[in-house]
Amino acid sequence: MNDRAEGTQMKILVTGATGIVGRHVVDQLVRAGASVRALTRNPAGAKLPPQVEVVEGDLTAPASVAAALEGVERMYLFSVEETAREVVALAKQAGVRRIVVLSGAAVTAGLHTNPVEQAAEESGLEWTHVRPCGFMTNMLQIWAPSIRAERVVRYPFADEPMNLIHEADIAAVAVAALLEDGHHGRAYTLTGPGLVTVREQVAAIGEALGEPVRYEEVSRERARELMKTQGGFAAESADLMLGFVEYGGDAATGADGYADQDWSALMRVWPDVEQVTGRPPRSYAEWARDHVADFR
């Protein structure tokens, strides 16, 4: 990236900079030569590249973000729906010209309306929405403890196909929208290169480790018990991921207590990752190799 006429480099603010996608956005921007400011609630524990300007702020408290927006021209915006309008208004007031929103594919599927997308669209600024399907990394947080301890995964849905995406591909699309022109007004739906079952995911992790990982299919009820006991993300996400509640958090309305929402729009490969980045999305096997240390 070239210096601007006044001798200063365009500044990009990355919010949610220490998150699953945010870290990749920061790293990829740095590799592209961009001037990056990273917003985090805990700068001391951020562990970001040394050339990144790390600042403290919390999107749930918009006033804390105001100083971080000074001198910023483009922003990667992690979705915090409750404060979206305030944060976007502060960005516009500070002179931000382009916002890339991390949203979700549930919007594409018609299961959610994201106020962060709406705030960006109504701001008058350049905007792009990045709508990923399920993260491959979500299962890492649920399965890694039992894989490390016992080389086993206990989970239902053995042969049900899922559409999952590598977090680095989400970041790559966001970075392209931040750095390149031609993405204004676009909403990109991001998927992996193909559907993958739980059984296939476990096999890919075993291949990456170079040793067998046993798959033990359990009921939804047993999986919920295990995830609630595990705590953290596993406990928080158990009811949604196992189909006990609908996407918005309401009780499941389908037969036998299953969630009954229509995700069929996401049960195919969308072309957006390749169209934006020029290459196919990464496979689950690649993701497993990238994260093999997390399963050791």
mmCIF file of N, CA, C and O in Angstrom, residues 1 9 12 14 22-38 48-54 175 178-179:
data_model
loop_
_atom_site.group_PDB
_atom_site.id
_atom_site.type_symbol
_atom_site.label_atom_id
_atom_site.label_comp_id
_atom_site.label_asym_id
_atom_site.label_seq_id
_atom_site.Cartn_x
_atom_site.Cartn_y
_atom_site.Cartn_z
ATOM 1 N N MET A 1 0.839 -1.177 0.000
ATOM 2 C CA MET A 1 0.000 0.000 0.000
ATOM 3 C C MET A 1 0.882 1.237 0.000
ATOM 4 O O MET A 1 1.817 1.362 0.792
ATOM 5 N N GLN A 9 -0.100 7.250 5.851
ATOM 6 C CA GLN A 9 -0.669 6.026 5.314
ATOM 7 C C GLN A 9 -2.110 5.877 5.804
ATOM 8 O O GLN A 9 -2.438 6.219 6.928
ATOM 9 N N ILE A 12 -6.438 1.656 9.022
ATOM 10 C CA ILE A 12 -7.574 0.732 9.071
ATOM 11 C C ILE A 12 -7.763 0.284 10.509
ATOM 12 O O ILE A 12 -6.820 -0.185 11.150
ATOM 13 N N VAL A 14 -9.414 -2.353 13.037
ATOM 14 C CA VAL A 14 -9.979 -3.698 13.138
ATOM 15 C C VAL A 14 -10.592 -3.838 14.517
ATOM 16 O O VAL A 14 -9.873 -3.817 15.533
ATOM 17 N N GLY A 22 -10.921 -11.915 13.638
ATOM 18 C CA GLY A 22 -10.202 -10.650 13.756
ATOM 19 C C GLY A 22 -8.697 -10.797 13.712
ATOM 20 O O GLY A 22 -7.997 -9.981 13.089
ATOM 21 N N ARG A 23 -8.165 -11.828 14.367
ATOM 22 C CA ARG A 23 -6.707 -12.026 14.341
ATOM 23 C C ARG A 23 -6.214 -12.263 12.915
ATOM 24 O O ARG A 23 -5.148 -11.767 12.536
ATOM 25 N N HIS A 24 -6.975 -13.013 12.149
ATOM 26 C CA HIS A 24 -6.583 -13.258 10.761
ATOM 27 C C HIS A 24 -6.687 -11.983 9.935
ATOM 28 O O HIS A 24 -5.851 -11.743 9.049
ATOM 29 N N VAL A 25 -7.698 -11.166 10.190
ATOM 30 C CA VAL A 25 -7.821 -9.892 9.478
ATOM 31 C C VAL A 25 -6.595 -9.034 9.760
ATOM 32 O O VAL A 25 -5.973 -8.471 8.839
ATOM 33 N N VAL A 26 -6.217 -8.929 11.031
ATOM 34 C CA VAL A 26 -5.037 -8.147 11.394
ATOM 35 C C VAL A 26 -3.797 -8.686 10.693
ATOM 36 O O VAL A 26 -3.034 -7.935 10.056
ATOM 37 N N ASP A 27 -3.566 -9.986 10.789
ATOM 38 C CA ASP A 27 -2.353 -10.572 10.208
ATOM 39 C C ASP A 27 -2.293 -10.376 8.698
ATOM 40 O O ASP A 27 -1.237 -10.042 8.138
ATOM 41 N N GLN A 28 -3.419 -10.565 8.027
ATOM 42 C CA GLN A 28 -3.430 -10.431 6.569
ATOM 43 C C GLN A 28 -3.259 -8.974 6.144
ATOM 44 O O GLN A 28 -2.611 -8.693 5.122
ATOM 45 N N LEU A 29 -3.825 -8.048 6.892
ATOM 46 C CA LEU A 29 -3.614 -6.635 6.586
ATOM 47 C C LEU A 29 -2.148 -6.252 6.775
ATOM 48 O O LEU A 29 -1.572 -5.513 5.963
ATOM 49 N N VAL A 30 -1.547 -6.739 7.849
ATOM 50 C CA VAL A 30 -0.129 -6.449 8.093
ATOM 51 C C VAL A 30 0.724 -6.989 6.951
ATOM 52 O O VAL A 30 1.629 -6.308 6.441
ATOM 53 N N ARG A 31 0.441 -8.225 6.518
ATOM 54 C CA ARG A 31 1.207 -8.801 5.410
ATOM 55 C C ARG A 31 1.023 -8.013 4.117
ATOM 56 O O ARG A 31 1.922 -7.999 3.259
ATOM 57 N N ALA A 32 -0.130 -7.356 3.990
ATOM 58 C CA ALA A 32 -0.382 -6.543 2.796
ATOM 59 C C ALA A 32 0.247 -5.158 2.899
ATOM 60 O O ALA A 32 0.161 -4.369 1.954
ATOM 61 N N GLY A 33 0.852 -4.857 4.042
ATOM 62 C CA GLY A 33 1.514 -3.575 4.213
ATOM 63 C C GLY A 33 0.627 -2.465 4.715
ATOM 64 O O GLY A 33 1.008 -1.290 4.676
ATOM 65 N N ALA A 34 -0.551 -2.803 5.210
ATOM 66 C CA ALA A 34 -1.484 -1.786 5.685
ATOM 67 C C ALA A 34 -1.076 -1.268 7.059
ATOM 68 O O ALA A 34 -0.386 -1.936 7.826
ATOM 69 N N SER A 35 -1.537 -0.065 7.364
ATOM 70 C CA SER A 35 -1.364 0.532 8.685
ATOM 71 C C SER A 35 -2.585 0.150 9.511
ATOM 72 O O SER A 35 -3.704 0.564 9.210
ATOM 73 N N VAL A 36 -2.372 -0.649 10.559
ATOM 74 C CA VAL A 36 -3.476 -1.267 11.283
ATOM 75 C C VAL A 36 -3.548 -0.762 12.721
ATOM 76 O O VAL A 36 -2.540 -0.755 13.441
ATOM 77 N N ARG A 37 -4.748 -0.391 13.111
ATOM 78 C CA ARG A 37 -5.054 -0.112 14.516
ATOM 79 C C ARG A 37 -6.032 -1.187 14.974
ATOM 80 O O ARG A 37 -7.036 -1.434 14.306
ATOM 81 N N ALA A 38 -5.748 -1.832 16.081
ATOM 82 C CA ALA A 38 -6.549 -2.955 16.557
ATOM 83 C C ALA A 38 -7.254 -2.572 17.854
ATOM 84 O O ALA A 38 -6.615 -2.130 18.811
ATOM 85 N N LEU A 48 -0.665 -9.313 19.459
ATOM 86 C CA LEU A 48 -0.759 -9.024 18.032
ATOM 87 C C LEU A 48 0.614 -8.632 17.495
ATOM 88 O O LEU A 48 1.534 -8.342 18.271
ATOM 89 N N PRO A 49 0.793 -8.624 16.175
ATOM 90 C CA PRO A 49 2.098 -8.288 15.608
ATOM 91 C C PRO A 49 2.603 -6.932 16.100
ATOM 92 O O PRO A 49 1.809 -6.010 16.338
ATOM 93 N N PRO A 50 3.914 -6.781 16.256
ATOM 94 C CA PRO A 50 4.473 -5.561 16.862
ATOM 95 C C PRO A 50 4.191 -4.284 16.081
ATOM 96 O O PRO A 50 4.174 -3.194 16.659
ATOM 97 N N GLN A 51 3.969 -4.397 14.778
ATOM 98 C CA GLN A 51 3.726 -3.194 13.978
ATOM 99 C C GLN A 51 2.289 -2.691 14.080
ATOM 100 O O GLN A 51 1.938 -1.660 13.506
ATOM 101 N N VAL A 52 1.443 -3.412 14.821
ATOM 102 C CA VAL A 52 0.043 -3.027 14.975
ATOM 103 C C VAL A 52 -0.107 -2.083 16.155
ATOM 104 O O VAL A 52 0.458 -2.307 17.228
ATOM 105 N N GLU A 53 -0.874 -1.017 15.955
ATOM 106 C CA GLU A 53 -1.210 -0.100 17.040
ATOM 107 C C GLU A 53 -2.415 -0.682 17.787
ATOM 108 O O GLU A 53 -3.504 -0.768 17.239
ATOM 109 N N VAL A 54 -2.217 -1.108 19.017
ATOM 110 C CA VAL A 54 -3.277 -1.741 19.792
ATOM 111 C C VAL A 54 -3.879 -0.722 20.751
ATOM 112 O O VAL A 54 -3.160 -0.075 21.519
ATOM 113 N N VAL A 175 -10.561 -8.638 4.105
ATOM 114 C CA VAL A 175 -9.376 -7.835 3.772
ATOM 115 C C VAL A 175 -9.450 -7.315 2.342
ATOM 116 O O VAL A 175 -9.103 -6.162 2.063
ATOM 117 N N LEU A 178 -11.690 -4.423 2.338
ATOM 118 C CA LEU A 178 -11.079 -3.263 2.980
ATOM 119 C C LEU A 178 -10.069 -2.577 2.063
ATOM 120 O O LEU A 178 -10.009 -1.345 2.000
ATOM 121 N N LEU A 179 -9.284 -3.359 1.347
ATOM 122 C CA LEU A 179 -8.161 -2.803 0.590
ATOM 123 C C LEU A 179 -8.491 -2.475 -0.864
ATOM 124 O O LEU A 179 -7.883 -1.573 -1.444
#
